PDB file of C-alpha atoms in Angstrom:
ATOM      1  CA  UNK Z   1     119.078 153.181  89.238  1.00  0.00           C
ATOM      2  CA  UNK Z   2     118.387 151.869  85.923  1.00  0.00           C
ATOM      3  CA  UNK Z   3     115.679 148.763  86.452  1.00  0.00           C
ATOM      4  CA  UNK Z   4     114.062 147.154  83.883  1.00  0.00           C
ATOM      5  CA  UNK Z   5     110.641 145.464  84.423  1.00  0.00           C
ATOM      6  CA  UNK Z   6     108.516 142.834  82.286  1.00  0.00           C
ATOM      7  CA  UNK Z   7     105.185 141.194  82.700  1.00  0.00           C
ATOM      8  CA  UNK Z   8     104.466 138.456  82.609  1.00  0.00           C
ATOM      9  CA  UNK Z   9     107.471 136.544  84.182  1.00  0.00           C
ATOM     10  CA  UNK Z  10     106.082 133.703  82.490  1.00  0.00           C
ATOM     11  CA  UNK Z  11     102.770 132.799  80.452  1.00  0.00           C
ATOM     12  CA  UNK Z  12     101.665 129.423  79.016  1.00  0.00           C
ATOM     13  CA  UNK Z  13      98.947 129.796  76.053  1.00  0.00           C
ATOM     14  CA  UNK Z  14      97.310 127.411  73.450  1.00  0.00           C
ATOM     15  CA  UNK Z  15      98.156 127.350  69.807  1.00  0.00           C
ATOM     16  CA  UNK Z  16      96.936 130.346  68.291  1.00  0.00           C
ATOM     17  CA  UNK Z  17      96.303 133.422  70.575  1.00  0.00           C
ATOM     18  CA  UNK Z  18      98.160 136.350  71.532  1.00  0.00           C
ATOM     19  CA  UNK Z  19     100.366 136.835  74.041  1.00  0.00           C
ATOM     20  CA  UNK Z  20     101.316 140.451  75.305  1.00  0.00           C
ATOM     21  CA  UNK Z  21     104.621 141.068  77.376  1.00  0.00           C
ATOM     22  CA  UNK Z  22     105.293 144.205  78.762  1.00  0.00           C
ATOM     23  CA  UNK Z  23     109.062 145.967  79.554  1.00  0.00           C
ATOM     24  CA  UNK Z  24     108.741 148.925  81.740  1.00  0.00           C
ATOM     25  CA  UNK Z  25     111.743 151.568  82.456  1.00  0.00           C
ATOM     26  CA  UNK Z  26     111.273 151.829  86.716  1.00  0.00           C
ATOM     27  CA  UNK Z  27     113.621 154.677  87.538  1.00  0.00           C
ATOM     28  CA  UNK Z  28     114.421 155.990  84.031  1.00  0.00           C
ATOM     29  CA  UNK Z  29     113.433 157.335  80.630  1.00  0.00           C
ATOM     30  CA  UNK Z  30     113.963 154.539  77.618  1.00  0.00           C
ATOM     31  CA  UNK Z  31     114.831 156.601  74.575  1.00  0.00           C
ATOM     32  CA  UNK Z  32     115.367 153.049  72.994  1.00  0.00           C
ATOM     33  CA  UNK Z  33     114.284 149.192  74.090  1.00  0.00           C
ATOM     34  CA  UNK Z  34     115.078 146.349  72.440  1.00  0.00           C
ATOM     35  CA  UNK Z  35     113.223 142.900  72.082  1.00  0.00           C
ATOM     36  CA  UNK Z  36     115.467 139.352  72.058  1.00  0.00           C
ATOM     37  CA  UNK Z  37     114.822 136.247  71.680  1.00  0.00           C
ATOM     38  CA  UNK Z  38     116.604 133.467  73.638  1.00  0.00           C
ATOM     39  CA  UNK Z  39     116.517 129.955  73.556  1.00  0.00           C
ATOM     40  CA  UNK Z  40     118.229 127.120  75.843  1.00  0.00           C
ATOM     41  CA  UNK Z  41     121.777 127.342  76.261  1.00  0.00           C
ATOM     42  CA  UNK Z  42     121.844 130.156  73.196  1.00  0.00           C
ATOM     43  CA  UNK Z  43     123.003 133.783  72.904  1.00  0.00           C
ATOM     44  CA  UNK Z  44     120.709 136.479  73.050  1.00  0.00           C
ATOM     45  CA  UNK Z  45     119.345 136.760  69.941  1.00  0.00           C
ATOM     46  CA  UNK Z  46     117.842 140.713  68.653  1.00  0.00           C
ATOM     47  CA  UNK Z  47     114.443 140.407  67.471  1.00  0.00           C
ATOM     48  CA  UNK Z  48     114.501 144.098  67.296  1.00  0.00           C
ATOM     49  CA  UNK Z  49     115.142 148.150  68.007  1.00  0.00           C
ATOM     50  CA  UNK Z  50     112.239 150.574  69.138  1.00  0.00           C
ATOM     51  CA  UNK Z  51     112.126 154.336  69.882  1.00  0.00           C
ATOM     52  CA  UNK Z  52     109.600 155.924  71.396  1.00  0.00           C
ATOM     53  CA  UNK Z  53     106.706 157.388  68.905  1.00  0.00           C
ATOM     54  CA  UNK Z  54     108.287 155.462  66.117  1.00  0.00           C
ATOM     55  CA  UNK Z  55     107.806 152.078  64.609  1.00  0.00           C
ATOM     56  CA  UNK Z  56     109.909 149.868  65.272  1.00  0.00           C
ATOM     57  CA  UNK Z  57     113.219 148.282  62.976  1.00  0.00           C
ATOM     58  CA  UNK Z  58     113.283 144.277  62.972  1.00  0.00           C
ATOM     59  CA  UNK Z  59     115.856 142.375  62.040  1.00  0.00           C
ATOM     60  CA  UNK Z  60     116.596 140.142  59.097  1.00  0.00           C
ATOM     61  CA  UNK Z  61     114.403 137.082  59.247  1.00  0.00           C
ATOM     62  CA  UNK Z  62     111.873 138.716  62.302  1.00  0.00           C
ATOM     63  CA  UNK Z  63     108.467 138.874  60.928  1.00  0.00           C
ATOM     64  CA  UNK Z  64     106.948 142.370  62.111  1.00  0.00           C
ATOM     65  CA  UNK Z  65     103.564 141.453  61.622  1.00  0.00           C
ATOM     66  CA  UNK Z  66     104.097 138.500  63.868  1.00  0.00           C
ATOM     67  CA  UNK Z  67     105.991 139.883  67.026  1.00  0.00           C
ATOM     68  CA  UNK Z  68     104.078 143.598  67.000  1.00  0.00           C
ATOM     69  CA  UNK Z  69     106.296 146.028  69.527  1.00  0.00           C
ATOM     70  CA  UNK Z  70     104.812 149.167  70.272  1.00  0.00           C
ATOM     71  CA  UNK Z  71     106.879 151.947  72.385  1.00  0.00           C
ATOM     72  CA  UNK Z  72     104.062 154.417  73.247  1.00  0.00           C
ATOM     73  CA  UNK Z  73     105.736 156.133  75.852  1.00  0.00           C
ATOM     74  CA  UNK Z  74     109.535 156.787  77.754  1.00  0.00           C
ATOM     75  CA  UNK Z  75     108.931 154.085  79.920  1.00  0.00           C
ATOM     76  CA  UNK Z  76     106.888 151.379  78.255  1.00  0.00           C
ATOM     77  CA  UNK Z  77     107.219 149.044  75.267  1.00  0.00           C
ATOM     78  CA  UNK Z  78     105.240 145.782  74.634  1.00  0.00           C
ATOM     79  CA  UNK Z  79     105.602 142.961  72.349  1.00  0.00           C
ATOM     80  CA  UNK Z  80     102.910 140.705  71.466  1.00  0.00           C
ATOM     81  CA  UNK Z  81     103.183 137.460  69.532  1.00  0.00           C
ATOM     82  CA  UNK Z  82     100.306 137.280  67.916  1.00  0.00           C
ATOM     83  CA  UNK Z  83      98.534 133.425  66.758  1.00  0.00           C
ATOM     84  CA  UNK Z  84     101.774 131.909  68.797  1.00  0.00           C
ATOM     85  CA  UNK Z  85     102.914 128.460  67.706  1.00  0.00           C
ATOM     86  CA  UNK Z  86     104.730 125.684  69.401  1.00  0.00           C
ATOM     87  CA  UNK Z  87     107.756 126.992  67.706  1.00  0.00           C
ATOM     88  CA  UNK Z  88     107.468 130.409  69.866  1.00  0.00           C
ATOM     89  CA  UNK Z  89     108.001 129.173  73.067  1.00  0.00           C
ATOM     90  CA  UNK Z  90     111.441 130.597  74.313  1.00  0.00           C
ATOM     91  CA  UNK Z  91     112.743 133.027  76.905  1.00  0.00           C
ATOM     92  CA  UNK Z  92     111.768 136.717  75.593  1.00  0.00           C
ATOM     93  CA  UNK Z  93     114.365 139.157  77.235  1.00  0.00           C
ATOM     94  CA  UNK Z  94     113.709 143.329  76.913  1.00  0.00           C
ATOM     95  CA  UNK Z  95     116.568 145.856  77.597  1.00  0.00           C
ATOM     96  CA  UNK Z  96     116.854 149.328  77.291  1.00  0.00           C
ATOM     97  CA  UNK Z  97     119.201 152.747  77.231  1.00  0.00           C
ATOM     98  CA  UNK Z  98     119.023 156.004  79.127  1.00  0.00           C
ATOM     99  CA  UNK Z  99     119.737 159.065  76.907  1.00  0.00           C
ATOM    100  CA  UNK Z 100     123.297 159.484  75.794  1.00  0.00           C
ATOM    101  CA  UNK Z 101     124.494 156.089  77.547  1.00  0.00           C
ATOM    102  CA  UNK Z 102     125.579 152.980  75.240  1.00  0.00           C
ATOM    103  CA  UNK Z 103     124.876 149.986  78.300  1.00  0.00           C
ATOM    104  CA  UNK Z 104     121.837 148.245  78.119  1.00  0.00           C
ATOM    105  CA  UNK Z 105     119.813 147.184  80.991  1.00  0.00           C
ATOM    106  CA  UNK Z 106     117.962 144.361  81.066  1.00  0.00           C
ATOM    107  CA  UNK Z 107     114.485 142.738  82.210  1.00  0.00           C
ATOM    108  CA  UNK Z 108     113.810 140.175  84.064  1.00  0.00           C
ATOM    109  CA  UNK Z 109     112.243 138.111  81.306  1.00  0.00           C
ATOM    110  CA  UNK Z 110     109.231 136.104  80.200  1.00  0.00           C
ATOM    111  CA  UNK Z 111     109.399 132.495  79.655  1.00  0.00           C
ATOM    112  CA  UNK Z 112     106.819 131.461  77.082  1.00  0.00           C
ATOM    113  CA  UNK Z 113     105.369 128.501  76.735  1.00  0.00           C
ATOM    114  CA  UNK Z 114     102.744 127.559  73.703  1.00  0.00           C
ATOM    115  CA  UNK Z 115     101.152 124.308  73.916  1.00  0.00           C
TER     116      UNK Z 115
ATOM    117  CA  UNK V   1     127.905 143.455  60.007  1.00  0.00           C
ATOM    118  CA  UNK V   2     129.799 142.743  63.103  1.00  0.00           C
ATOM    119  CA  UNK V   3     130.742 139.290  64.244  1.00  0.00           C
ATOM    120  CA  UNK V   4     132.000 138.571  68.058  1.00  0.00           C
ATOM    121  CA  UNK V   5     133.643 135.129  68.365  1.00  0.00           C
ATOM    122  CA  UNK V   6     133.703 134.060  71.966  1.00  0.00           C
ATOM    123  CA  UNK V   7     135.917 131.150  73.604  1.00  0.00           C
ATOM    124  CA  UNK V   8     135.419 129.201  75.590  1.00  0.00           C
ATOM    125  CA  UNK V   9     132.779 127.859  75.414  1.00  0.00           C
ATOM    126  CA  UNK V  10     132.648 125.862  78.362  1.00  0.00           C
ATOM    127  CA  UNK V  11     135.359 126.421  81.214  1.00  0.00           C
ATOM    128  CA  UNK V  12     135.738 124.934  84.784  1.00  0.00           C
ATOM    129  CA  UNK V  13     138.190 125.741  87.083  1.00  0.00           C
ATOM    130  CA  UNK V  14     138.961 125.345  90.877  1.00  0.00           C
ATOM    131  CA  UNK V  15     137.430 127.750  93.725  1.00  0.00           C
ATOM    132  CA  UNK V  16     140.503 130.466  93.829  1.00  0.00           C
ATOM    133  CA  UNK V  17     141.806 129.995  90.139  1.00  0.00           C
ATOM    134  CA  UNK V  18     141.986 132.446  87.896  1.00  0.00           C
ATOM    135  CA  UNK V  19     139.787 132.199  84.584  1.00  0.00           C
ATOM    136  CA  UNK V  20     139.678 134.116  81.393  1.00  0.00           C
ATOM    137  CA  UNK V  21     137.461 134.757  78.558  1.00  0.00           C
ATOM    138  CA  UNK V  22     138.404 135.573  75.039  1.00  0.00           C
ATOM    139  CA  UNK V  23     136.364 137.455  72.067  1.00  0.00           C
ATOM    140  CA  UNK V  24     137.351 138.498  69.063  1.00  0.00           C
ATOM    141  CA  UNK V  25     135.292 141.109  66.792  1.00  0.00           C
ATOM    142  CA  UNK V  26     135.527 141.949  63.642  1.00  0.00           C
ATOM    143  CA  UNK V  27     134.492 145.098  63.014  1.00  0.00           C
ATOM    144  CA  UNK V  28     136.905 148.138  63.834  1.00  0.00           C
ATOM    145  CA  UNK V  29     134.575 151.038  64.570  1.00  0.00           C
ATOM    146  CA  UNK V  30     133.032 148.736  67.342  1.00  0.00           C
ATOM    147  CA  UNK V  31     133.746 151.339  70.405  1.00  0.00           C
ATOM    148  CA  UNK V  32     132.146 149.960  73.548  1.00  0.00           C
ATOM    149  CA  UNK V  33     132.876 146.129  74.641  1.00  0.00           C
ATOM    150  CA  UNK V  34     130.213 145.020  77.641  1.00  0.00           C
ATOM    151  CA  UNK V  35     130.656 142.009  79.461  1.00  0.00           C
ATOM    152  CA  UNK V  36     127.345 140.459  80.619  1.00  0.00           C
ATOM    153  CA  UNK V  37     127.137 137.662  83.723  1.00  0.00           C
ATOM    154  CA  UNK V  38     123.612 135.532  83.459  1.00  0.00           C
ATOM    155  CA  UNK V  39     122.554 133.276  85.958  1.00  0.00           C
ATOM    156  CA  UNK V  40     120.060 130.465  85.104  1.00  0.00           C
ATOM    157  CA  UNK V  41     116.279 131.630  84.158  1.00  0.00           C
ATOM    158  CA  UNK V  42     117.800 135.458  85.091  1.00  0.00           C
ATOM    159  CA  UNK V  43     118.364 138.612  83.157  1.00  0.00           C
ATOM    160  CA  UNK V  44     122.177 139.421  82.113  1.00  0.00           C
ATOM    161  CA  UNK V  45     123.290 141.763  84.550  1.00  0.00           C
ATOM    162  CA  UNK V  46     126.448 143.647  83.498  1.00  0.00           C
ATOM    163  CA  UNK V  47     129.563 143.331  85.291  1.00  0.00           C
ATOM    164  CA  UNK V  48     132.332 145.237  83.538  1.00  0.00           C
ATOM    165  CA  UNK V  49     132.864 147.411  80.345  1.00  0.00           C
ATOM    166  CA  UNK V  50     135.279 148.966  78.659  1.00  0.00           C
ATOM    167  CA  UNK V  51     135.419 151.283  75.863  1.00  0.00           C
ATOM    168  CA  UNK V  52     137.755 151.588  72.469  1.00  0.00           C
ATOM    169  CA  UNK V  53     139.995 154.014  74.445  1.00  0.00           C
ATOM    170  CA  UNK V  54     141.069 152.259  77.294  1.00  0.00           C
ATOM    171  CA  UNK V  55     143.594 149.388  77.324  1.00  0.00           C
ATOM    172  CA  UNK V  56     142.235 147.856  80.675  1.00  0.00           C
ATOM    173  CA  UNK V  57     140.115 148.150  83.197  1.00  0.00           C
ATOM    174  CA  UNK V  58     139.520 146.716  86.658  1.00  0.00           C
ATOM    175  CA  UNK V  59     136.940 146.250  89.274  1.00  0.00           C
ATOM    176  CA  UNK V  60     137.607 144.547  92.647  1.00  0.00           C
ATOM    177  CA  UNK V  61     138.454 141.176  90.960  1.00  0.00           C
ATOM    178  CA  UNK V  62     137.018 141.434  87.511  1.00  0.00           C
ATOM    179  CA  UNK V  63     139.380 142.917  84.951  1.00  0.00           C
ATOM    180  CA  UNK V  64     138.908 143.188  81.020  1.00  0.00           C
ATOM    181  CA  UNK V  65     141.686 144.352  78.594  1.00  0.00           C
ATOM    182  CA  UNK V  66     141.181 145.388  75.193  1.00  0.00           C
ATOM    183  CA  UNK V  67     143.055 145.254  72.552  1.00  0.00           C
ATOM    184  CA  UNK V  68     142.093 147.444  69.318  1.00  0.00           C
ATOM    185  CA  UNK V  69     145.210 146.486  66.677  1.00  0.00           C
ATOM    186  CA  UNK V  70     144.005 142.948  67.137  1.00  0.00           C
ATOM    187  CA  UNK V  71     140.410 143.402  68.196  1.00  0.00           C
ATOM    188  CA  UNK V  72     140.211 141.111  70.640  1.00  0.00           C
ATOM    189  CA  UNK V  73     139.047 141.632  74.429  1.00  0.00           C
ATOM    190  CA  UNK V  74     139.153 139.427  77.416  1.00  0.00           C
ATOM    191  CA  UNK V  75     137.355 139.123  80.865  1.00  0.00           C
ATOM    192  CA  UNK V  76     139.542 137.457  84.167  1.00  0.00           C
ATOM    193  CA  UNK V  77     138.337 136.471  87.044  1.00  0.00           C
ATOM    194  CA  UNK V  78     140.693 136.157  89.984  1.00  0.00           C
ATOM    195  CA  UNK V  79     140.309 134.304  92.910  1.00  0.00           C
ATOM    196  CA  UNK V  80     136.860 132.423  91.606  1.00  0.00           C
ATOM    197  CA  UNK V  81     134.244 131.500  94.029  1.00  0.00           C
ATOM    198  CA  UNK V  82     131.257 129.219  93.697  1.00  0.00           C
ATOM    199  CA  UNK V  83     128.855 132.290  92.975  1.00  0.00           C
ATOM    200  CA  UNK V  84     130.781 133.144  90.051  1.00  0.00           C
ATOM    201  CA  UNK V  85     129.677 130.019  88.401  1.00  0.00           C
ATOM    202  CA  UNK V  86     127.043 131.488  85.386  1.00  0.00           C
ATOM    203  CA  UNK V  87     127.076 132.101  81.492  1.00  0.00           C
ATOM    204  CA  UNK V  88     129.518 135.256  80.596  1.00  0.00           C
ATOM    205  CA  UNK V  89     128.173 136.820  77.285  1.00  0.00           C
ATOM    206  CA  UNK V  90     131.014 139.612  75.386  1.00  0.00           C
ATOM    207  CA  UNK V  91     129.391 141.966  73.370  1.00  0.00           C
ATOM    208  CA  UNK V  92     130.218 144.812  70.973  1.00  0.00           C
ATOM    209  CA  UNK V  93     128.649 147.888  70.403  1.00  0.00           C
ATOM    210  CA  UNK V  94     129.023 150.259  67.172  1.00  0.00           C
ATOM    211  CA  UNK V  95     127.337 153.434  68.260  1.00  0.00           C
ATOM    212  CA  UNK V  96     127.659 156.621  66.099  1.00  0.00           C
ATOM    213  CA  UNK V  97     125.555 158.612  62.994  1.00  0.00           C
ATOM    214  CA  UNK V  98     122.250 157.770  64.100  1.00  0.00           C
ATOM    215  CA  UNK V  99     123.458 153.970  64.396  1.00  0.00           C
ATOM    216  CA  UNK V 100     123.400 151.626  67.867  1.00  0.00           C
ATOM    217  CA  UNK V 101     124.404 147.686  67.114  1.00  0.00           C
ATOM    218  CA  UNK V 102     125.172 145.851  69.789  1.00  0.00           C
ATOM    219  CA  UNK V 103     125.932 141.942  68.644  1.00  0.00           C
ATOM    220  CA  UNK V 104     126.615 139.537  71.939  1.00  0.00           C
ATOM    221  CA  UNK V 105     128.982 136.358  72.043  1.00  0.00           C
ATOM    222  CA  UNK V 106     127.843 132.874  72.221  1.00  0.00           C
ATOM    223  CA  UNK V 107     128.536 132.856  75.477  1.00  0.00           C
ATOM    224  CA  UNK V 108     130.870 131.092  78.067  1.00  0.00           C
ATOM    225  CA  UNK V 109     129.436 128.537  80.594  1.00  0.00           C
ATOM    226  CA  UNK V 110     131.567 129.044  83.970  1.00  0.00           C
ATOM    227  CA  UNK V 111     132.018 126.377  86.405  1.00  0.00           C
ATOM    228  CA  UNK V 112     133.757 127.064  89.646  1.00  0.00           C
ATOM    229  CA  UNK V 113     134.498 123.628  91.558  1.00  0.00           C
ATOM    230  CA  UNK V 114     134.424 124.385  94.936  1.00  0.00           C
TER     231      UNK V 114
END
């Protein structure tokens, strides 16, 4: 139990549009995801914390009205990057908790690439 | 906030060694300590936790022990294979009052020479 899907697995976009990646709980209800941000040979880095029905918290230096999460429902949470840059190409990782559990379980991962 | 200080960061060792990973937090409410394996391009699967009351713990041969005066917490590996070669990631988790913060290592590059 406890897999974590995202789609795309990878995307490759121009300068300027959107890009929506999707993090699905398979076998289990999310009461929390989380977005991170990870580039070559870094840590994971949290972009940020969403509940379901709820807007979401962003970290310190994550601009909210640039990476939009919505959590609409116990299994589903997407983040889009909207007007992506060159600079917003990296490896986008979701994760997410059961109810009354502290692991995290991770996706698979999208690999984006903005030309 | 909390800081987790991981070391090495880079660590090879010989097919049926022994290696071990250090981290260090700083912040002593921190009550769950996950240690994360991630493979190139993959997602960090999680291998082995331990929480703030338990000394040590041990799964076939992956053991972390945790030490709470000193707040530090270590991951060995016995009798390394090739497969075992991958980036180990420590993490820390304060959980409690409406608050989750998890805050991950820089990470440990494993290489096992076969």
């Amino acid at each position: 139990g406890a897999v974590v899907s995202q789609h795309p697995s990878r995307v490759i976009c121009k300068s300027g549009t959107s890009v929506k990646i999707e993090c699905r709980s398979l076998d289990f209800q999310a009461t929390t995801m989380f977005w991170y941000r990870q580039f070559p040979k870094k840590s994971l880095m949290l972009m940020a914390t969403s509940n379901e029905g709820s807007k979401a918290t962003y970290e310190q230096g994550v601009e909210k009205d640039k990476f939009l999460i919505n959590h609409a429902s116990l299994t589903l949470s997407t983040l889009t990057v909207t007007s992506a840059h060159p600079e917003d190409s990296s490896f986008y990782i979701c994760s997410a908790t059961r109810g009354g559990e502290d692991t995290q379980y991770f996706g698979p991962g999208t690999r984006l690439t903005v030309l | 906030g909390e800081n987790v200080e991981q070391h090495p960061s880079t660590l090879s060792v010989q097919e049926g060694d022994s290696a071990v990973i250090k981290c260090t937090y700083s912040d002593s409410a921190s009550n769950y300590f996950p240690w994360y394996k991630q493979e190139l391009g993959k997602r960090p699967q999680l291998i082995i936790d331990i929480r703030s009351n338990v000394g040590e713990k041990k799964d076939q041969r992956i053991a972390v022990t945790l030490n709470k005066t000193a707040k530090h917490f270590s991951l060995h590996i016995t009798e390394t294979q090739p497969e075992d070669s991958a980036v180990y990631f420590c993490a820390a988790l304060y959980s409690g009052a409406g608050s989750y913060q998890l805050t991950f290592g820089k990470g440990t590059k494993l290489s096992v020479i076969p």
